[in-house]
C-alpha atoms as one frame of an Amber mdcrd trajectory, in Angstrom:
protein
   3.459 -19.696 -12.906   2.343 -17.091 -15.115   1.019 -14.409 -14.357   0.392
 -10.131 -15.089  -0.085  -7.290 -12.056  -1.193  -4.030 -12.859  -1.997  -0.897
 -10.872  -5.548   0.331 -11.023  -8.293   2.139  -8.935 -11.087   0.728  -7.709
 -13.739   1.827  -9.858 -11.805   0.795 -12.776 -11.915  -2.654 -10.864 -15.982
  -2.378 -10.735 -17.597   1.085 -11.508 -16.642   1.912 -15.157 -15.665  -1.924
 -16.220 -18.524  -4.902 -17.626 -16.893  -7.702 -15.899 -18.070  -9.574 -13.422
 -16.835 -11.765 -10.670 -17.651 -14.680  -8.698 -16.148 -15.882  -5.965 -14.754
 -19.623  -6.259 -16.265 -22.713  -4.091 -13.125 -23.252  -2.010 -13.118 -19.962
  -0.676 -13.743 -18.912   3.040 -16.965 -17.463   4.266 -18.021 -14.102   4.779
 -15.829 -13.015   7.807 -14.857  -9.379   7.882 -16.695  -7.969  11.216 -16.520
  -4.574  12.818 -12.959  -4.106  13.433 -11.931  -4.678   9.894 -14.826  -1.722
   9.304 -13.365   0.646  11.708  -9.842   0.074  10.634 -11.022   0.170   6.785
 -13.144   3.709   7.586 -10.517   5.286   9.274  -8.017   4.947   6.736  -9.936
   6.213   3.630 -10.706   9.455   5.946  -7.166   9.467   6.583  -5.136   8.645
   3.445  -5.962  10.438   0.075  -4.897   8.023  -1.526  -5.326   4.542   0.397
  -4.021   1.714  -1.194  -6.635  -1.362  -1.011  -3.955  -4.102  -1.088  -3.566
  -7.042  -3.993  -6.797  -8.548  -5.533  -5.725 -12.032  -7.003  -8.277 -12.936
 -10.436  -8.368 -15.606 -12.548  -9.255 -15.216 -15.461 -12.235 -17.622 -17.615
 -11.623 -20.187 -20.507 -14.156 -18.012 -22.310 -15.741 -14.570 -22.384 -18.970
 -15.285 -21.418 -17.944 -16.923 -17.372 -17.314 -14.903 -14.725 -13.448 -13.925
 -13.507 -13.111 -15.853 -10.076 -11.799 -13.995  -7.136  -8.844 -15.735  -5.869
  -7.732 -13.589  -3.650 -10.056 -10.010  -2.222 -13.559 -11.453  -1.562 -13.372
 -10.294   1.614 -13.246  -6.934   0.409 -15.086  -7.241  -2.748 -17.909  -8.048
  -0.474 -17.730  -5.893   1.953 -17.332  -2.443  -0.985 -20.921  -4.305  -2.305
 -22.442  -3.946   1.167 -20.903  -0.395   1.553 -22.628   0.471  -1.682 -25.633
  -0.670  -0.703 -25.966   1.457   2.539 -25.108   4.350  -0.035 -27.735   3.312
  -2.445 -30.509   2.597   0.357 -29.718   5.837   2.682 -30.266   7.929  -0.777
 -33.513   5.998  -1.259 -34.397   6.940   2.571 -33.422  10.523   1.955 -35.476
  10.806  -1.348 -32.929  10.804  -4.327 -34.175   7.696  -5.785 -32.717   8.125
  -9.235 -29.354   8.515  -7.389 -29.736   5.394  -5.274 -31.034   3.295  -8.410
 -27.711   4.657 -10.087 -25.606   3.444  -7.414 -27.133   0.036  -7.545 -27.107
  -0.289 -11.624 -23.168   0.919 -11.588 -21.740  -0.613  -8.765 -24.154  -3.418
  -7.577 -25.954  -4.626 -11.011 -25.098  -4.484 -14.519 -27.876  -3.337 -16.681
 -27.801  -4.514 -20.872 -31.327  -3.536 -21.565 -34.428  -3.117 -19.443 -34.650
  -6.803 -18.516 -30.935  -8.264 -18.690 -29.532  -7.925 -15.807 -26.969  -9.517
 -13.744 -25.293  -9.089  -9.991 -21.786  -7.870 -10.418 -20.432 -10.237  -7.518
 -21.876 -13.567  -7.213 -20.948 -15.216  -3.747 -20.396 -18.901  -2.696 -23.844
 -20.758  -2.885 -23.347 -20.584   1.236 -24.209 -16.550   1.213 -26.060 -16.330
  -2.260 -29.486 -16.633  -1.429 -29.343 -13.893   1.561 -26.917 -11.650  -0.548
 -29.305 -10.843  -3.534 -32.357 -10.627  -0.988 -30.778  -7.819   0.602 -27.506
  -6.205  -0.490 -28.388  -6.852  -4.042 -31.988  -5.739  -4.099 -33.327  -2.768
  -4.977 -36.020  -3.737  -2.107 -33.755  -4.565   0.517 -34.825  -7.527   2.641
 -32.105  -8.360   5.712 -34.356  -9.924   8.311 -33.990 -13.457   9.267 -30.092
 -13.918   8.728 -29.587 -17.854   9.916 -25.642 -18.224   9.399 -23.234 -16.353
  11.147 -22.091 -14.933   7.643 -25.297 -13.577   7.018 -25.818 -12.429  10.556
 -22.164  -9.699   9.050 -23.519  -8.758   6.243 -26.447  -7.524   8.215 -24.214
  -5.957  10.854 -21.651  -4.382   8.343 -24.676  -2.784   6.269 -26.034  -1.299
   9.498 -22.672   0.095  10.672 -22.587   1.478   7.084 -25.172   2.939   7.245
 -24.767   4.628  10.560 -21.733   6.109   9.220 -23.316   7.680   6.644 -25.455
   9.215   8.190 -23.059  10.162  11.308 -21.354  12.341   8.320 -24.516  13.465
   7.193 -25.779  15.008  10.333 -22.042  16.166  11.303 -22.652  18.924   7.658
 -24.761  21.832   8.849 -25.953  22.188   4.545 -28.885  21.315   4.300 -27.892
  18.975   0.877 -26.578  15.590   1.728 -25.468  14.851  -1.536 -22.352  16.358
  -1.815 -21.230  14.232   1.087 -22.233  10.847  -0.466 -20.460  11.740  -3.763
 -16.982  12.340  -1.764 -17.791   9.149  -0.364 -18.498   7.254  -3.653 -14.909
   9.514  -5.178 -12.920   8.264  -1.974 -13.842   4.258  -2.863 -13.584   4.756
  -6.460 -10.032   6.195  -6.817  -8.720   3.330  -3.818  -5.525   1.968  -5.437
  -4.900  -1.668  -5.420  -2.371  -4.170  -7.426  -4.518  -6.465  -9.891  -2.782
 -10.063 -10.430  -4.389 -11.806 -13.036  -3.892 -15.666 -13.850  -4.902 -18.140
 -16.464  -4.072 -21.532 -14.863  -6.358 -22.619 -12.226  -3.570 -24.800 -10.579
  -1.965 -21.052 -10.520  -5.103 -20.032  -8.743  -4.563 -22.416  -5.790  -1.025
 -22.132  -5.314  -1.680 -17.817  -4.913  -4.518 -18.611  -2.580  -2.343 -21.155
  -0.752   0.563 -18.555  -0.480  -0.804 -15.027  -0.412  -2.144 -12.657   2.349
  -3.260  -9.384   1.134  -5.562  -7.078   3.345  -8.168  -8.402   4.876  -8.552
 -11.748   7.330  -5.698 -13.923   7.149  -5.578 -17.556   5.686  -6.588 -19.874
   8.379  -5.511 -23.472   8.404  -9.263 -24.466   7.869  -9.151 -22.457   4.915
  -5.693 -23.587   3.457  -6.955 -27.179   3.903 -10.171 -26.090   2.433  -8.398
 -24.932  -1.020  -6.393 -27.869  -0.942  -9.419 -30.373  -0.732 -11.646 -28.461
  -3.682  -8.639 -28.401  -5.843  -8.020 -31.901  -5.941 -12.162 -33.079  -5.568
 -13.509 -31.169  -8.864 -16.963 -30.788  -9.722 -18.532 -33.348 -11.829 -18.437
 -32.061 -15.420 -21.563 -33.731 -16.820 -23.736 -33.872 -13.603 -22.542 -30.331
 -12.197 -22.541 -32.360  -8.691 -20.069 -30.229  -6.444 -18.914 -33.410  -3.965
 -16.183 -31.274  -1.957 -18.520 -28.812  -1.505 -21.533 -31.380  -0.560 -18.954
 -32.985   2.193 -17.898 -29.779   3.428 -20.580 -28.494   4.039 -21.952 -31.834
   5.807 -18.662 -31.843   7.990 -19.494 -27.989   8.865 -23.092 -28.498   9.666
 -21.545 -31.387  12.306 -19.400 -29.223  13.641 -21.983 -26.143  14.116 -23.666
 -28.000  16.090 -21.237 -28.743  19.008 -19.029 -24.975  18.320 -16.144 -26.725
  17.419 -14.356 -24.515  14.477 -12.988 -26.037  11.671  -9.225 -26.095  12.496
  -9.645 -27.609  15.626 -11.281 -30.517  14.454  -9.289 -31.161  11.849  -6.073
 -31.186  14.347  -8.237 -33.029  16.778  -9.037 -35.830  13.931  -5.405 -35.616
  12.367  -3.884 -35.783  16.233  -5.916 -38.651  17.090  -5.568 -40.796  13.842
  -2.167 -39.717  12.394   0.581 -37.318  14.003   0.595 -35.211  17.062   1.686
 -31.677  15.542   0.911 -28.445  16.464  -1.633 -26.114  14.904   1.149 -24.485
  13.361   2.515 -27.336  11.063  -1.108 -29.058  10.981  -1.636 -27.391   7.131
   1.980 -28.460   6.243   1.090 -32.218   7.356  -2.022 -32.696   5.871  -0.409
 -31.650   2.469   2.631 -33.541   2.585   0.213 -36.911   3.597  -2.666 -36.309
   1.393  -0.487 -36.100  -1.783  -2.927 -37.464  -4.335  -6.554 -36.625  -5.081
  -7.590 -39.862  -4.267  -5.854 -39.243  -0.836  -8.152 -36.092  -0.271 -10.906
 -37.591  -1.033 -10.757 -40.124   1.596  -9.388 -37.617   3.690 -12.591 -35.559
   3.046 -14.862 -38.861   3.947 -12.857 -39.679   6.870 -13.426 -36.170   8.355
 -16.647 -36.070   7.389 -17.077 -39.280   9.339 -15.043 -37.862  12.366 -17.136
 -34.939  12.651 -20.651 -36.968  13.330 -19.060 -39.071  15.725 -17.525 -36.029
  17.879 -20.732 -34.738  17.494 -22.094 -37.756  19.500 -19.788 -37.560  21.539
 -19.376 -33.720  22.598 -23.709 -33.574  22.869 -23.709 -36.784  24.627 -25.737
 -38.726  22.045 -24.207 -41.899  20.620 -27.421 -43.375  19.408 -29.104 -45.641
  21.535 -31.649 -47.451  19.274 -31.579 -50.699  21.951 -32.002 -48.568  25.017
 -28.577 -49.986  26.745 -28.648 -48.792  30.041 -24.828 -48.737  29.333 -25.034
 -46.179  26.748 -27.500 -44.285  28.426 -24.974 -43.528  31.395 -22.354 -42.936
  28.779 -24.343 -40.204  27.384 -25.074 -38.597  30.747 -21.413 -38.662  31.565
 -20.171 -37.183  28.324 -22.851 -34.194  29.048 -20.970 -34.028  31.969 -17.091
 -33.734  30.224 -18.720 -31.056  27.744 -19.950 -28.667  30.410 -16.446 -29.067
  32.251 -15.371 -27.376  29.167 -11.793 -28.927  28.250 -11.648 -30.511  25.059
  -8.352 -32.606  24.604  -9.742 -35.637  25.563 -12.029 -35.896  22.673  -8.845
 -36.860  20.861  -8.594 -40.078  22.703 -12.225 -40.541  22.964 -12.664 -39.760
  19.117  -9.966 -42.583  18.510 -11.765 -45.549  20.630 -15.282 -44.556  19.659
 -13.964 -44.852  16.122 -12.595 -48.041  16.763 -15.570 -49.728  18.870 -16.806
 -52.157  16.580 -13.604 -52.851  15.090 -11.274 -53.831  17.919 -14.523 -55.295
  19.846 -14.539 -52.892  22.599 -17.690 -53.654  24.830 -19.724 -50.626  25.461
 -19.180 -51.297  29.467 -15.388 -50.588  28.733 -15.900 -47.636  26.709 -18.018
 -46.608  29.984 -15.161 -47.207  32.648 -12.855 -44.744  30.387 -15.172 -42.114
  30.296 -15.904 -42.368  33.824 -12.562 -41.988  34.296 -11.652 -39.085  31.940
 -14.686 -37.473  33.746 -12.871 -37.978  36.942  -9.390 -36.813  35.522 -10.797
 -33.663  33.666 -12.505 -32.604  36.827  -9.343 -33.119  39.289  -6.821 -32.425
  36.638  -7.997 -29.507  34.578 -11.185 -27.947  36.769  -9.801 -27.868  40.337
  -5.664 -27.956  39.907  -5.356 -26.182  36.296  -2.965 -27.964  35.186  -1.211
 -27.086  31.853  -3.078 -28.871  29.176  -0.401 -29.510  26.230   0.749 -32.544
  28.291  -2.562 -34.512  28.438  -3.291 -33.710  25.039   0.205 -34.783  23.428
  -0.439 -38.382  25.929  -3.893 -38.689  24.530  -2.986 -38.331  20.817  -0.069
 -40.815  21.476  -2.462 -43.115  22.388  -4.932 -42.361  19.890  -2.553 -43.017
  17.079  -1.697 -46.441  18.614  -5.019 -47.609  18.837  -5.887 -46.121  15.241
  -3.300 -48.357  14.030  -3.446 -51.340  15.406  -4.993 -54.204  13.102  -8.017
 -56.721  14.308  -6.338 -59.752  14.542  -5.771 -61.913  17.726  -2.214 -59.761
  18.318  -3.930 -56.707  17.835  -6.750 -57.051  20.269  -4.154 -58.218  23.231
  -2.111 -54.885  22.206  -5.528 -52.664  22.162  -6.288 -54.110  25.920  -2.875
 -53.803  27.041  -3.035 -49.707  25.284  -6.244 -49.430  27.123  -5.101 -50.970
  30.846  -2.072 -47.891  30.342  -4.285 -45.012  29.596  -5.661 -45.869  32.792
  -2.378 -46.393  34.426  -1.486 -42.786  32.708  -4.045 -40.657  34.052  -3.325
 -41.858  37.588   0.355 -41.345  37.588  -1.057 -37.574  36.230  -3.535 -36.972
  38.752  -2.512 -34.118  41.162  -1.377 -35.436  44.627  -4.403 -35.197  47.311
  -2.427 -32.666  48.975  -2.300 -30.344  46.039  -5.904 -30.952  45.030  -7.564
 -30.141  48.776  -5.256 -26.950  48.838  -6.856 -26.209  44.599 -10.138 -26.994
  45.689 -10.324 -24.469  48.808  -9.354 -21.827  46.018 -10.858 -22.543  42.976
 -14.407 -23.489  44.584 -15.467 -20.299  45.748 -18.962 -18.262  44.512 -19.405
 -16.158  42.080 -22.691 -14.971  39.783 -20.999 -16.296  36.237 -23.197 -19.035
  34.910 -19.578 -21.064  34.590 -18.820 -21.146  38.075 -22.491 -21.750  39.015
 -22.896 -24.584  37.284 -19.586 -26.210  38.845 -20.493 -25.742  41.802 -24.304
 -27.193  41.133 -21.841 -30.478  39.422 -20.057 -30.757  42.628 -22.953 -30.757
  45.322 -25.345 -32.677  43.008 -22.452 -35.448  42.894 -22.850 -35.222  46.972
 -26.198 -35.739  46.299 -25.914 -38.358  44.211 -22.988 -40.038  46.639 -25.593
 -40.352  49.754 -28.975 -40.571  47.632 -28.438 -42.046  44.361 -32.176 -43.069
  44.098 -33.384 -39.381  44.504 -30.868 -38.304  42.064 -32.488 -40.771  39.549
 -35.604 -39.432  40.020 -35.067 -35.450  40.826 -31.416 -34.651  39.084 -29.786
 -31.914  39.785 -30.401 -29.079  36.961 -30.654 -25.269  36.771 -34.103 -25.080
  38.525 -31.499 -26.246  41.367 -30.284 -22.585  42.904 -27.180 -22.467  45.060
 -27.729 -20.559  48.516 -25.460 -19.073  51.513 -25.964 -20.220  54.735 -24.220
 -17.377  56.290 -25.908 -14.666  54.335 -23.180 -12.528  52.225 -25.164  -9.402
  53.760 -25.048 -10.645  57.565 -25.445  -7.267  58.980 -29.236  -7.411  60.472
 -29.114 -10.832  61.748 -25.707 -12.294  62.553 -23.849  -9.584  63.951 -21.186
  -9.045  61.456 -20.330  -7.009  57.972 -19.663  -7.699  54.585 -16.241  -6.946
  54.973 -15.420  -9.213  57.765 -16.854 -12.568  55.842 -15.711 -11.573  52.773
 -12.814 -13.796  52.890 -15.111 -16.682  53.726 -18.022 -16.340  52.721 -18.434
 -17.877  49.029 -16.285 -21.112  50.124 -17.796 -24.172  49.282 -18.520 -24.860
  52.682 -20.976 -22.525  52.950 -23.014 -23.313  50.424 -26.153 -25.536  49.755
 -28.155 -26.773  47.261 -32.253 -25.399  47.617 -35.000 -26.974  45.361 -37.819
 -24.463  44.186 -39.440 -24.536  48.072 -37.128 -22.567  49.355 -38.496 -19.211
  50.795 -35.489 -16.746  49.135 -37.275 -13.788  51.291 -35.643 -15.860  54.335
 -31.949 -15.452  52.505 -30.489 -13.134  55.542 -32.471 -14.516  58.285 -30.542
 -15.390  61.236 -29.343 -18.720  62.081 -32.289 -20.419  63.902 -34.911 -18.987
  61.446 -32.936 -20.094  58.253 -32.336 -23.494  59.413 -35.709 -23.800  59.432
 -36.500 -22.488  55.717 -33.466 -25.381  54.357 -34.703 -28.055  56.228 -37.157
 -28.015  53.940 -36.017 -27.327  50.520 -36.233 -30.648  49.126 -32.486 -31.488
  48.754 -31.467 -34.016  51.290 -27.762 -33.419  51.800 -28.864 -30.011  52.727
 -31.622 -31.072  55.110 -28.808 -33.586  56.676 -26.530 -30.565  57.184 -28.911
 -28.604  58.457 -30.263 -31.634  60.841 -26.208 -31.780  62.095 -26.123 -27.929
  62.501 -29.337 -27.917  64.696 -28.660 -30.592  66.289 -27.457 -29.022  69.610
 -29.027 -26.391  72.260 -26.802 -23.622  70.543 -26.476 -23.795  66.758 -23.725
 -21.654  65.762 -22.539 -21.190  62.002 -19.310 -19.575  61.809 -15.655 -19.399
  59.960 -14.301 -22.253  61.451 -17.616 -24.630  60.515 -17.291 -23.485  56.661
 -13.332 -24.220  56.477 -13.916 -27.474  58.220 -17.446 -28.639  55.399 -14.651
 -27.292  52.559 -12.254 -29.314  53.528 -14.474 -32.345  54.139 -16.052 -31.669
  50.590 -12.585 -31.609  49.241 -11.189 -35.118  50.986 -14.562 -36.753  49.859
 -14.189 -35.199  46.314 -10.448 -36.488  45.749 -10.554 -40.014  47.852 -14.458
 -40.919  46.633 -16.311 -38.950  44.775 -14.136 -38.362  41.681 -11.619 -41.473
  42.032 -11.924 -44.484  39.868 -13.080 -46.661  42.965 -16.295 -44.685  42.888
């Protein structure tokens, strides 16, 4: 590898020099946020002379490209944005020969009074936004759509508050002398240039180094790998590793699922269970040839729509199977549970369908029952999730592999009969799980707990009535109410303190529909069982029917333990089992 480091300053990196830089395809996005800023501002107040780490360039074939930035766009950036808070707060103060100074020596190079160009050119991703706002002389930052635009916009404010922090913190009345020791303090940074001329020396620095800044993720090691072996297309200037990327991220926006984590998820469930750790170091030492990245590249592309089906619930439906539609409403259902491992089994055998001649009723039992495992297993007992996950990409990889023939099929159903054999032997005992659910079913105002508890009466609901489920499900216009009040002062005889321990159980809550009267929330018992009879919900008007139905309804701790545990013994033995 050849290469040549100097020392230099900053401004002989940008302010004084006629080069400019773009910042290659394979490269991360935008992702230095506040803390980098804090940390970065404190230590050129702190240092006189800070030292701005490595900055990795390659250099072009000919004069007339642009050097790429192998290595330092984070911080390349982020100096651009800084001078544009510089340039703009000048502009807001008045001095608007200074600011357009600051923006033709640090942001654009000016040749003449109509050749110009931007000194830093991001990745097509950031491009557009970038000159509209930190590059313009008429700054426009609204509208920011991507969460790398939606920094830029926050680091140029925070910038700019800065400024202006030291500005009003200097009793002169001139503000200038300020911004210059600003503009000295970033010019005379030091940092180490390394300059290369190879580009396969470009991607094996990117792959090794971590200067200051964000570190190298696995998404973005696997990024540089897969741009370095899918090139653009010389005579149609098509970028295909970029096109495909960007497809796979726009999948994968959709659902939150980063990068990484798909990319183990996919590798997990279609070639080796490794850790995130050695995931990068896998990939690599698989995908040895550019024709192996490429249909890497496809294959995750691929992989990413279909978790995206699968993790929104919609695996299209163009023949309205009342099969899938159920499917769809039960996948809804694993997504807001929130655990995520078992998309590397379901990934697998949705992959798979069509080719091992699953039926879509099968595919329906096993998400049924991963519904019913994730809610005993991981919801109620918290139980460690490495094991599941190491079981499911076992069986992922099995089913991946296994060819269509007549042997194959008899070894998919016999793969399939012991996934559900699997989860059973890993279900928490009863015992455990009624003890788990008295705890971990209790009320609270979070939106998370909330909506569990709205998934586990609504399943009541849909146990006793499944036809008024069908027609009224249970959603967020749903609200969750105490029957004894958690204020019981005025009307029951008792304080907050003495039900507190109590009080939020399961057992003492309902479901109310949008007739309830929430005026009557601390009325006493006889009153209140009158406002739930008639909230619409008819579990609740049944428990309120068996409450009233004696000369002396009483309401107390003994009645809540004994609903809990009833909820909890019809949860475990019905509710979620597989004979439900």
């Amino acid at each position: 590898m050849s290469f040549q480091a100097t020392e230099s300053s900053f401004n002989e990196l940008v302010g004084v020099s006629t080069r400019k830089y773009v910042i290659p395809r394979y490269q991360r996005e935008y992702s230095w946020g506040v803390d980098n800023l804090v940390t970065f501002w404190s230590d050129i107040h702190d240092e006189d002379e800070f030292f701005f780490g490595s900055i990795v360039l390659k250099t072009p074939d000919n004069d007339r490209l642009r050097i790429e930035i192998i290595d330092g766009q984070q911080r390349m950036l982020t100096m651009t944005i800084f001078y544009s808070a510089i340039r703009d707060v000048l502009h807001e103060l008045g001095e608007l020969t200074d600011a357009a100074s600051i923006h033709s020596q640090y942001i654009i190079q000016r040749r003449g009074r109509r050749d110009n160009d931007f000194i830093i050119q991001p990745t097509l991703g950031l491009r557009g936004y970038f000159q509209r706002s930190v590059q313009s002389l008429e700054p426009d930052f609204s509208r920011p759509t991507t969460k790398e635009e939606k920094r830029v916009r926050k680091n140029y404010e925070w910038f700019k508050a800065r400024i202006y922090e030291k500005i009003h913190a200097n009793s002169s009345d001139n503000s200038l002398p300020i911004i210059d020791d600003l503009i000295e303090i970033i010019g005379r940074m030091q940092l180490i240039q390394i300059t290369v001329t190879e580009s396969y020396d470009a991607y094996r620095i990117f792959e090794t180094v971590n200067a200051t800044g964000v570190d190298l993720s696995v998404a973005d090691l696997i990024k540089n790998m897969v741009f370095k072996h899918i090139r653009e297309d010389d005579e149609t200037g098509e970028d295909p590793a970029q096109i495909k990327w960007t497809e796979m991220k726009n999948n994968l926006a959709e659902i939150n699922l980063d990068v990484a984590r798909f990319v183990r998820y996919h590798w997990i469930s279609s070639r080796q269970t490794v850790t995130m750790g050695k995931l990068y170091k896998s990939v690599k030492n698989s995908a040895t040839r550019s024709r192996n990245w490429q249909s890497l590249m496809d294959d995750l592309v691929d992989d990413s729509e279909l978790i995206n089906q699968l993790m929104l619930g919609e695996i299209p439906n163009p023949s309205m199977l009342a099969s899938i539609s159920r499917i769809n409403r039960k996948l809804k259902l694993i997504n807001g549970l929130g655990f995520s491992q078992c998309y590397v089994l379901l990934l697998s055998i949705y992959r798979n369908m069509e080719r091992l001649n699953f039926s879509w009723e099968g595919f329906e039992n096993l998400v049924s029952e991963v519904e019913n495992f994730n809610f005993v297993y991981h919801t109620i007992c918290t139980r460690p999730a490495n094991r599941v996950e190491t079981f499911y990409s076992q069986k992922a990889i099995l089913i991946n592999q296994i060819e269509d023939n007549d042997e194959g099929l008899a070894r998919f159903t016999s793969n399939i009969r012991s996934i559900f054999n699997e989860l059973i032997a890993l279900k928490p005992s009863r015992t455990d799980f009624i003890q788990d659910f008295n705890n971990n079913t209790q009320y609270s105002n979070s939106t998370k707990k909330k909506s569990l508890l709205r998934y586990i009466l609504g399943r009541v609901e849909e146990h006793y009535y499944p036809d008024q489920i069908s027609e009224r499900p249970i959603d967020e216009s749903i609200s969750i109410e105490h029957i004894l009040p958690q204020s019981p002062e005025e009307h029951w005889g008792l304080n907050s303190e003495e039900v507190k321990p109590y009080v939020h159980r399961i057992g003492n809550l309902v479901l109310v529909g949008q007739g309830f009267n929430s005026s009557a929330r601390n009325f006493g018992i006889q009153r209140k069982i009158a406002e739930l009879s008639r909230t619409g919900i008819l579990t609740t008007a049944d428990l309120i029917t068996e409450i009233s139905d004696t000369d002396n309804p009483v309401w107390t701790e003994e009645e809540i333990n004994r609903r809990t545990t009833s909820l909890a013994e019809l949860a475990y033995d019905q509710l979620w089992s597989r004979r439900a």
